[in-house]
Amino acid sequence: MKQKTIYTCQQCGYQSPKWLGKCPDCQKWNTLAEEAIVLTRGKGRSPVPAGKPQRLHEVAGTEEDRIRCGIAEFDRVLGGGVVPGSFALIGGDPGIGKSTLLLQSIARLAESAPALYVTAEESTRQVKLRAERLGVAAKDLFLLAETSLEAILERVRELGPGFLVVDSIQTIFTSALESAPGSVSQVRECAGRLMQVAKGDGIPTFIVGHVTKDGSIAGPRMLEHMVDTVLYFEGDAGHPYRILRAVKNRFGSTNEIGVFEMKESGLAEVANPSELFLAERPEGAAGSAVVSSLEGSRPILVELQALVSGSSFGTPRRTTIGIDHNRVSLLVAVLEKKVGLSLLSQDVFLNVAGGVRLDEPAADLGVIAALASSHLNRPLPPRTIVFGEVGLAGEVRAVSRPELRINEAARLGFDRCLLPAGNLKNLEPPPGIALVGVRSAEEALEGMFE
Ligand code: TYD
Ligand code: MG
């Protein structure tokens, strides 16, 4: 008899005909679950492909087809607006504001074409109450409380909406599969079928995905490969700021960010994030340095805070928030070996203020400055900004787009900028800001504490 079930890893989607304790693909234990095999694909499909080769210039669609929702922070992260037929996944911790963000943006989009918001987690009444709080009153926004994929697709066919939101992909299910909603095969199948509709009918679709404890979108990694755009909505429950980050975008640059503030009346755009992130900076305090970081096409000034203190244990601690731990350990070693600060026996804590995450090597010089300032207990000059990549030999390397970073600093009243000497070529700084090119970490510290 033919086998009717298969074991699927609920972490990565790996499949095996027999049960295994450990997934050979992602190495996780106890993740394989038994699921029924379905033959919805392949069989019964027309073998004749419909596509025909086209000349590049004959292909329909231009950059102008993008639809802006009018929330500039959201449009920018999408690459300049919503692309017809695009399929986007929005992930984030529970309660971070995914439903709020999508309700606010879909209501704006519903002004140009009818939109359908499928709420598979909350009742339509709950969504309406939220909409009232947000002051959203779009005439052509339709709500549907439904968890069955077949029913959803049927309603989409009837209504023919211009935009579709499914909140969330883990709570809907197809009757073609026996496994529970949220399991890998359900998520994969539902997303696949929704995507066919999005692409086939050109309906821009947003799906919400929950995030597991380790921070990735629950369900197969495959989901991220399938969709056009993956956005993460991040933030700290303790801070009102939320950052929308594109980690994958077939229609724009990745690492674009949108900054929002969660208020009583929903999410408000933050057009000047630098001002916000620097608002509570303690001027004249040792251990605080401001870096000019580039997030996508946008420069943002953020404060780095370091605390270096004598360790009471044999192994000193290295704790970082908002910045890569290994990168900081490396920079501590550079300070020790190349600059001669003795940090190896010290506990080091480093925090990026405001709940921001810095992934750019250009922040290296800021880390060096904050660490040295705390260690020497000497504050940095308050109106000085730094950026630059630091190598293992202690050399300071040029970074991309220095002019953008300097302009943002000048706009916010900084009057001195330490930057890689290699970045000075052909630079025309705005008036009021003095540029100091440095070649090594040591030179940078001399320049800072002069
Ligand atoms: P929600 O959009 O439901 O989060 P998610 O869909 O990601 O789970 O947002 C829930 C949180 O947002 C909740 O803790 C309350 C807060 N919130 C506000 O502060 N102001 C508002 O206007 C709304 C709608 C929510
Ligand atoms: Mg929600």
Short mmCIF file of N, CA and C in Angstrom, two decimals, residues 302-405:
data_model
loop_
_atom_site.label_atom_id
_atom_site.label_comp_id
_atom_site.label_asym_id
_atom_site.label_seq_id
_atom_site.Cartn_x
_atom_site.Cartn_y
_atom_site.Cartn_z
N VAL A 302 22.26 58.09 16.09
CA VAL A 302 21.87 57.36 17.29
C VAL A 302 22.97 57.44 18.32
N GLU A 303 22.54 57.30 19.56
CA GLU A 303 23.49 57.40 20.66
C GLU A 303 23.92 56.00 21.08
N LEU A 304 25.22 55.82 21.25
CA LEU A 304 25.77 54.57 21.78
C LEU A 304 26.19 54.84 23.21
N GLN A 305 25.82 53.95 24.10
CA GLN A 305 26.19 54.14 25.50
C GLN A 305 27.04 52.98 25.97
N ALA A 306 28.18 53.29 26.53
CA ALA A 306 29.06 52.23 27.02
C ALA A 306 29.28 52.40 28.52
N LEU A 307 29.42 51.27 29.16
CA LEU A 307 29.80 51.28 30.57
C LEU A 307 30.92 50.26 30.73
N VAL A 308 32.07 50.75 31.14
CA VAL A 308 33.21 49.86 31.35
C VAL A 308 33.54 49.91 32.83
N SER A 309 33.50 48.76 33.48
CA SER A 309 33.79 48.80 34.91
C SER A 309 34.55 47.55 35.31
N GLY A 310 35.32 47.65 36.39
CA GLY A 310 36.15 46.55 36.84
C GLY A 310 35.32 45.30 37.10
N SER A 311 35.81 44.16 36.63
CA SER A 311 35.05 42.93 36.78
C SER A 311 35.36 42.28 38.11
N SER A 312 34.32 41.72 38.74
CA SER A 312 34.57 41.06 40.01
C SER A 312 34.72 39.56 39.82
N PHE A 313 34.53 39.09 38.56
CA PHE A 313 34.69 37.66 38.30
C PHE A 313 35.89 37.42 37.41
N GLY A 314 36.27 36.16 37.31
CA GLY A 314 37.42 35.82 36.49
C GLY A 314 37.21 36.15 35.03
N THR A 315 36.03 35.81 34.51
CA THR A 315 35.76 36.08 33.10
C THR A 315 34.93 37.35 33.00
N PRO A 316 35.47 38.41 32.42
CA PRO A 316 34.70 39.65 32.35
C PRO A 316 33.49 39.51 31.42
N ARG A 317 32.46 40.29 31.69
CA ARG A 317 31.25 40.18 30.90
C ARG A 317 31.28 41.13 29.71
N ARG A 318 30.65 40.67 28.63
CA ARG A 318 30.51 41.52 27.44
C ARG A 318 29.04 41.50 27.10
N THR A 319 28.32 42.52 27.49
CA THR A 319 26.88 42.52 27.23
C THR A 319 26.55 43.63 26.25
N THR A 320 25.85 43.31 25.17
CA THR A 320 25.50 44.35 24.20
C THR A 320 24.01 44.28 23.90
N ILE A 321 23.42 45.44 23.69
CA ILE A 321 22.02 45.50 23.28
C ILE A 321 21.95 46.37 22.03
N GLY A 322 21.40 45.80 20.96
CA GLY A 322 21.21 46.57 19.73
C GLY A 322 22.41 46.57 18.81
N ILE A 323 23.44 45.80 19.15
CA ILE A 323 24.62 45.76 18.28
C ILE A 323 25.27 44.38 18.43
N ASP A 324 25.94 43.94 17.38
CA ASP A 324 26.48 42.59 17.38
C ASP A 324 27.55 42.40 18.45
N HIS A 325 27.34 41.37 19.23
CA HIS A 325 28.19 41.05 20.35
C HIS A 325 29.63 40.78 19.92
N ASN A 326 29.78 39.99 18.84
CA ASN A 326 31.12 39.63 18.37
C ASN A 326 31.90 40.84 17.86
N ARG A 327 31.15 41.73 17.22
CA ARG A 327 31.77 42.94 16.68
C ARG A 327 32.34 43.77 17.84
N VAL A 328 31.59 43.84 18.93
CA VAL A 328 32.05 44.63 20.08
C VAL A 328 33.26 43.97 20.72
N SER A 329 33.25 42.64 20.83
CA SER A 329 34.41 41.94 21.40
C SER A 329 35.66 42.23 20.58
N LEU A 330 35.47 42.24 19.26
CA LEU A 330 36.59 42.52 18.36
C LEU A 330 37.13 43.93 18.60
N LEU A 331 36.23 44.89 18.75
CA LEU A 331 36.66 46.27 18.94
C LEU A 331 37.31 46.47 20.31
N VAL A 332 36.86 45.70 21.30
CA VAL A 332 37.51 45.75 22.61
C VAL A 332 38.96 45.28 22.47
N ALA A 333 39.14 44.21 21.69
CA ALA A 333 40.50 43.69 21.48
C ALA A 333 41.36 44.70 20.74
N VAL A 334 40.77 45.42 19.78
CA VAL A 334 41.53 46.44 19.05
C VAL A 334 41.97 47.54 20.01
N LEU A 335 41.06 47.95 20.89
CA LEU A 335 41.40 49.00 21.87
C LEU A 335 42.53 48.55 22.78
N GLU A 336 42.49 47.30 23.15
CA GLU A 336 43.50 46.74 24.04
C GLU A 336 44.87 46.70 23.37
N LYS A 337 44.87 46.13 22.18
CA LYS A 337 46.12 45.81 21.51
C LYS A 337 46.70 46.99 20.74
N LYS A 338 45.86 47.75 20.06
CA LYS A 338 46.35 48.79 19.17
C LYS A 338 46.37 50.18 19.79
N VAL A 339 45.51 50.39 20.80
CA VAL A 339 45.46 51.72 21.40
C VAL A 339 46.10 51.69 22.79
N GLY A 340 46.15 50.48 23.37
CA GLY A 340 46.81 50.36 24.66
C GLY A 340 45.92 50.64 25.86
N LEU A 341 44.59 50.58 25.67
CA LEU A 341 43.69 50.70 26.83
C LEU A 341 43.53 49.31 27.42
N SER A 342 43.65 49.18 28.73
CA SER A 342 43.58 47.82 29.24
C SER A 342 42.15 47.49 29.66
N LEU A 343 41.46 46.80 28.76
CA LEU A 343 40.04 46.51 28.95
C LEU A 343 39.77 45.04 29.22
N LEU A 344 40.77 44.20 29.03
CA LEU A 344 40.50 42.76 29.04
C LEU A 344 39.94 42.27 30.37
N SER A 345 40.28 42.93 31.46
CA SER A 345 39.78 42.46 32.75
C SER A 345 38.53 43.24 33.18
N GLN A 346 37.98 44.04 32.25
CA GLN A 346 36.85 44.89 32.60
C GLN A 346 35.54 44.32 32.05
N ASP A 347 34.46 44.53 32.79
CA ASP A 347 33.15 44.23 32.25
C ASP A 347 32.81 45.33 31.25
N VAL A 348 32.22 44.93 30.12
CA VAL A 348 31.85 45.92 29.11
C VAL A 348 30.36 45.78 28.79
N PHE A 349 29.64 46.87 28.93
CA PHE A 349 28.22 46.90 28.55
C PHE A 349 28.06 47.95 27.47
N LEU A 350 27.32 47.59 26.43
CA LEU A 350 27.11 48.55 25.36
C LEU A 350 25.65 48.52 24.96
N ASN A 351 25.06 49.69 24.83
CA ASN A 351 23.64 49.78 24.53
C ASN A 351 23.41 50.82 23.44
N VAL A 352 22.55 50.49 22.49
CA VAL A 352 22.15 51.48 21.50
C VAL A 352 20.84 52.08 22.01
N ALA A 353 20.84 53.39 22.24
CA ALA A 353 19.67 54.01 22.87
C ALA A 353 18.45 53.99 21.96
N GLY A 354 17.27 53.96 22.58
CA GLY A 354 16.02 54.06 21.82
C GLY A 354 15.53 52.76 21.22
N GLY A 355 16.21 51.64 21.52
CA GLY A 355 15.75 50.36 20.97
C GLY A 355 16.09 50.16 19.51
N VAL A 356 17.07 50.92 18.98
CA VAL A 356 17.48 50.77 17.58
C VAL A 356 18.47 49.63 17.47
N ARG A 357 18.59 49.03 16.28
CA ARG A 357 19.61 48.02 16.02
C ARG A 357 20.60 48.55 15.01
N LEU A 358 21.88 48.49 15.33
CA LEU A 358 22.90 48.96 14.40
C LEU A 358 23.61 47.75 13.80
N ASP A 359 23.56 47.61 12.48
CA ASP A 359 24.23 46.48 11.85
C ASP A 359 25.40 46.92 10.99
N GLU A 360 25.60 48.22 10.92
CA GLU A 360 26.56 48.75 9.98
C GLU A 360 27.96 48.81 10.56
N PRO A 361 28.99 48.43 9.79
CA PRO A 361 30.37 48.59 10.31
C PRO A 361 30.72 50.04 10.57
N ALA A 362 30.00 50.97 9.94
CA ALA A 362 30.30 52.40 10.14
C ALA A 362 30.12 52.82 11.59
N ALA A 363 29.43 51.99 12.38
CA ALA A 363 29.24 52.34 13.79
C ALA A 363 30.47 52.00 14.62
N ASP A 364 31.45 51.28 14.03
CA ASP A 364 32.63 50.82 14.78
C ASP A 364 33.32 51.95 15.54
N LEU A 365 33.54 53.05 14.84
CA LEU A 365 34.28 54.14 15.46
C LEU A 365 33.50 54.72 16.64
N GLY A 366 32.19 54.68 16.54
CA GLY A 366 31.34 55.12 17.65
C GLY A 366 31.49 54.21 18.86
N VAL A 367 31.60 52.90 18.60
CA VAL A 367 31.79 51.92 19.69
C VAL A 367 33.11 52.19 20.38
N ILE A 368 34.15 52.40 19.56
CA ILE A 368 35.47 52.69 20.09
C ILE A 368 35.43 53.95 20.96
N ALA A 369 34.75 54.99 20.44
CA ALA A 369 34.69 56.26 21.16
C ALA A 369 33.95 56.10 22.49
N ALA A 370 32.80 55.40 22.46
CA ALA A 370 32.01 55.25 23.68
C ALA A 370 32.76 54.43 24.72
N LEU A 371 33.42 53.36 24.27
CA LEU A 371 34.16 52.50 25.20
C LEU A 371 35.31 53.27 25.84
N ALA A 372 36.06 53.98 24.99
CA ALA A 372 37.22 54.71 25.51
C ALA A 372 36.76 55.81 26.46
N SER A 373 35.68 56.48 26.10
CA SER A 373 35.18 57.57 26.93
C SER A 373 34.77 57.06 28.32
N SER A 374 34.10 55.91 28.34
CA SER A 374 33.68 55.37 29.63
C SER A 374 34.90 54.90 30.43
N HIS A 375 35.82 54.23 29.74
CA HIS A 375 36.99 53.69 30.42
C HIS A 375 37.85 54.81 31.02
N LEU A 376 38.03 55.88 30.25
CA LEU A 376 38.87 56.98 30.72
C LEU A 376 38.08 57.95 31.60
N ASN A 377 36.75 57.72 31.66
CA ASN A 377 35.85 58.60 32.40
C ASN A 377 35.97 60.04 31.93
N ARG A 378 36.07 60.20 30.61
CA ARG A 378 36.12 61.55 30.03
C ARG A 378 35.01 61.67 29.00
N PRO A 379 34.10 62.62 29.19
CA PRO A 379 33.03 62.77 28.20
C PRO A 379 33.56 63.25 26.85
N LEU A 380 32.86 62.89 25.80
CA LEU A 380 33.22 63.37 24.47
C LEU A 380 32.64 64.77 24.31
N PRO A 381 33.25 65.60 23.45
CA PRO A 381 32.66 66.92 23.22
C PRO A 381 31.21 66.74 22.73
N PRO A 382 30.26 67.51 23.28
CA PRO A 382 28.85 67.23 23.03
C PRO A 382 28.41 67.39 21.58
N ARG A 383 29.05 68.22 20.80
CA ARG A 383 28.56 68.44 19.44
C ARG A 383 29.46 67.76 18.40
N THR A 384 30.04 66.63 18.79
CA THR A 384 30.90 65.89 17.87
C THR A 384 30.24 64.58 17.48
N ILE A 385 30.36 64.27 16.20
CA ILE A 385 29.77 63.03 15.71
C ILE A 385 30.87 62.17 15.10
N VAL A 386 30.71 60.85 15.13
CA VAL A 386 31.73 59.97 14.56
C VAL A 386 31.10 58.92 13.67
N PHE A 387 31.86 58.47 12.69
CA PHE A 387 31.51 57.26 11.96
C PHE A 387 32.74 56.73 11.25
N GLY A 388 32.80 55.44 10.99
CA GLY A 388 33.93 54.84 10.31
C GLY A 388 34.05 53.37 10.69
N GLU A 389 34.53 52.58 9.74
CA GLU A 389 34.73 51.16 10.03
C GLU A 389 36.14 50.98 10.60
N VAL A 390 36.27 50.12 11.59
CA VAL A 390 37.59 49.90 12.19
C VAL A 390 38.04 48.46 11.89
N GLY A 391 39.25 48.32 11.35
CA GLY A 391 39.77 46.99 11.02
C GLY A 391 40.58 46.42 12.16
N LEU A 392 41.02 45.18 11.99
CA LEU A 392 41.75 44.49 13.06
C LEU A 392 43.11 45.12 13.36
N ALA A 393 43.67 45.82 12.38
CA ALA A 393 44.96 46.46 12.62
C ALA A 393 44.77 47.83 13.26
N GLY A 394 43.52 48.16 13.59
CA GLY A 394 43.26 49.46 14.19
C GLY A 394 43.08 50.56 13.16
N GLU A 395 43.11 50.19 11.88
CA GLU A 395 42.97 51.20 10.83
C GLU A 395 41.50 51.60 10.67
N VAL A 396 41.28 52.85 10.28
CA VAL A 396 39.91 53.31 10.07
C VAL A 396 39.64 53.34 8.58
N ARG A 397 38.61 52.61 8.15
CA ARG A 397 38.32 52.46 6.73
C ARG A 397 37.14 53.31 6.30
N ALA A 398 37.18 53.69 5.04
CA ALA A 398 36.12 54.53 4.49
C ALA A 398 34.79 53.78 4.47
N VAL A 399 33.69 54.52 4.58
CA VAL A 399 32.37 53.92 4.54
C VAL A 399 31.56 54.59 3.41
N SER A 400 30.37 54.06 3.15
CA SER A 400 29.59 54.58 2.03
C SER A 400 28.84 55.85 2.41
N ARG A 401 28.56 56.66 1.41
CA ARG A 401 27.72 57.87 1.51
C ARG A 401 28.06 58.80 2.67
N PRO A 402 29.33 59.25 2.78
CA PRO A 402 29.66 60.13 3.91
C PRO A 402 28.86 61.43 3.89
N GLU A 403 28.56 61.95 2.67
CA GLU A 403 27.89 63.26 2.60
C GLU A 403 26.51 63.22 3.26
N LEU A 404 25.80 62.10 3.09
CA LEU A 404 24.47 61.99 3.71
C LEU A 404 24.58 62.04 5.23
N ARG A 405 25.58 61.32 5.74
CA ARG A 405 25.75 61.25 7.19
C ARG A 405 26.12 62.61 7.77
#
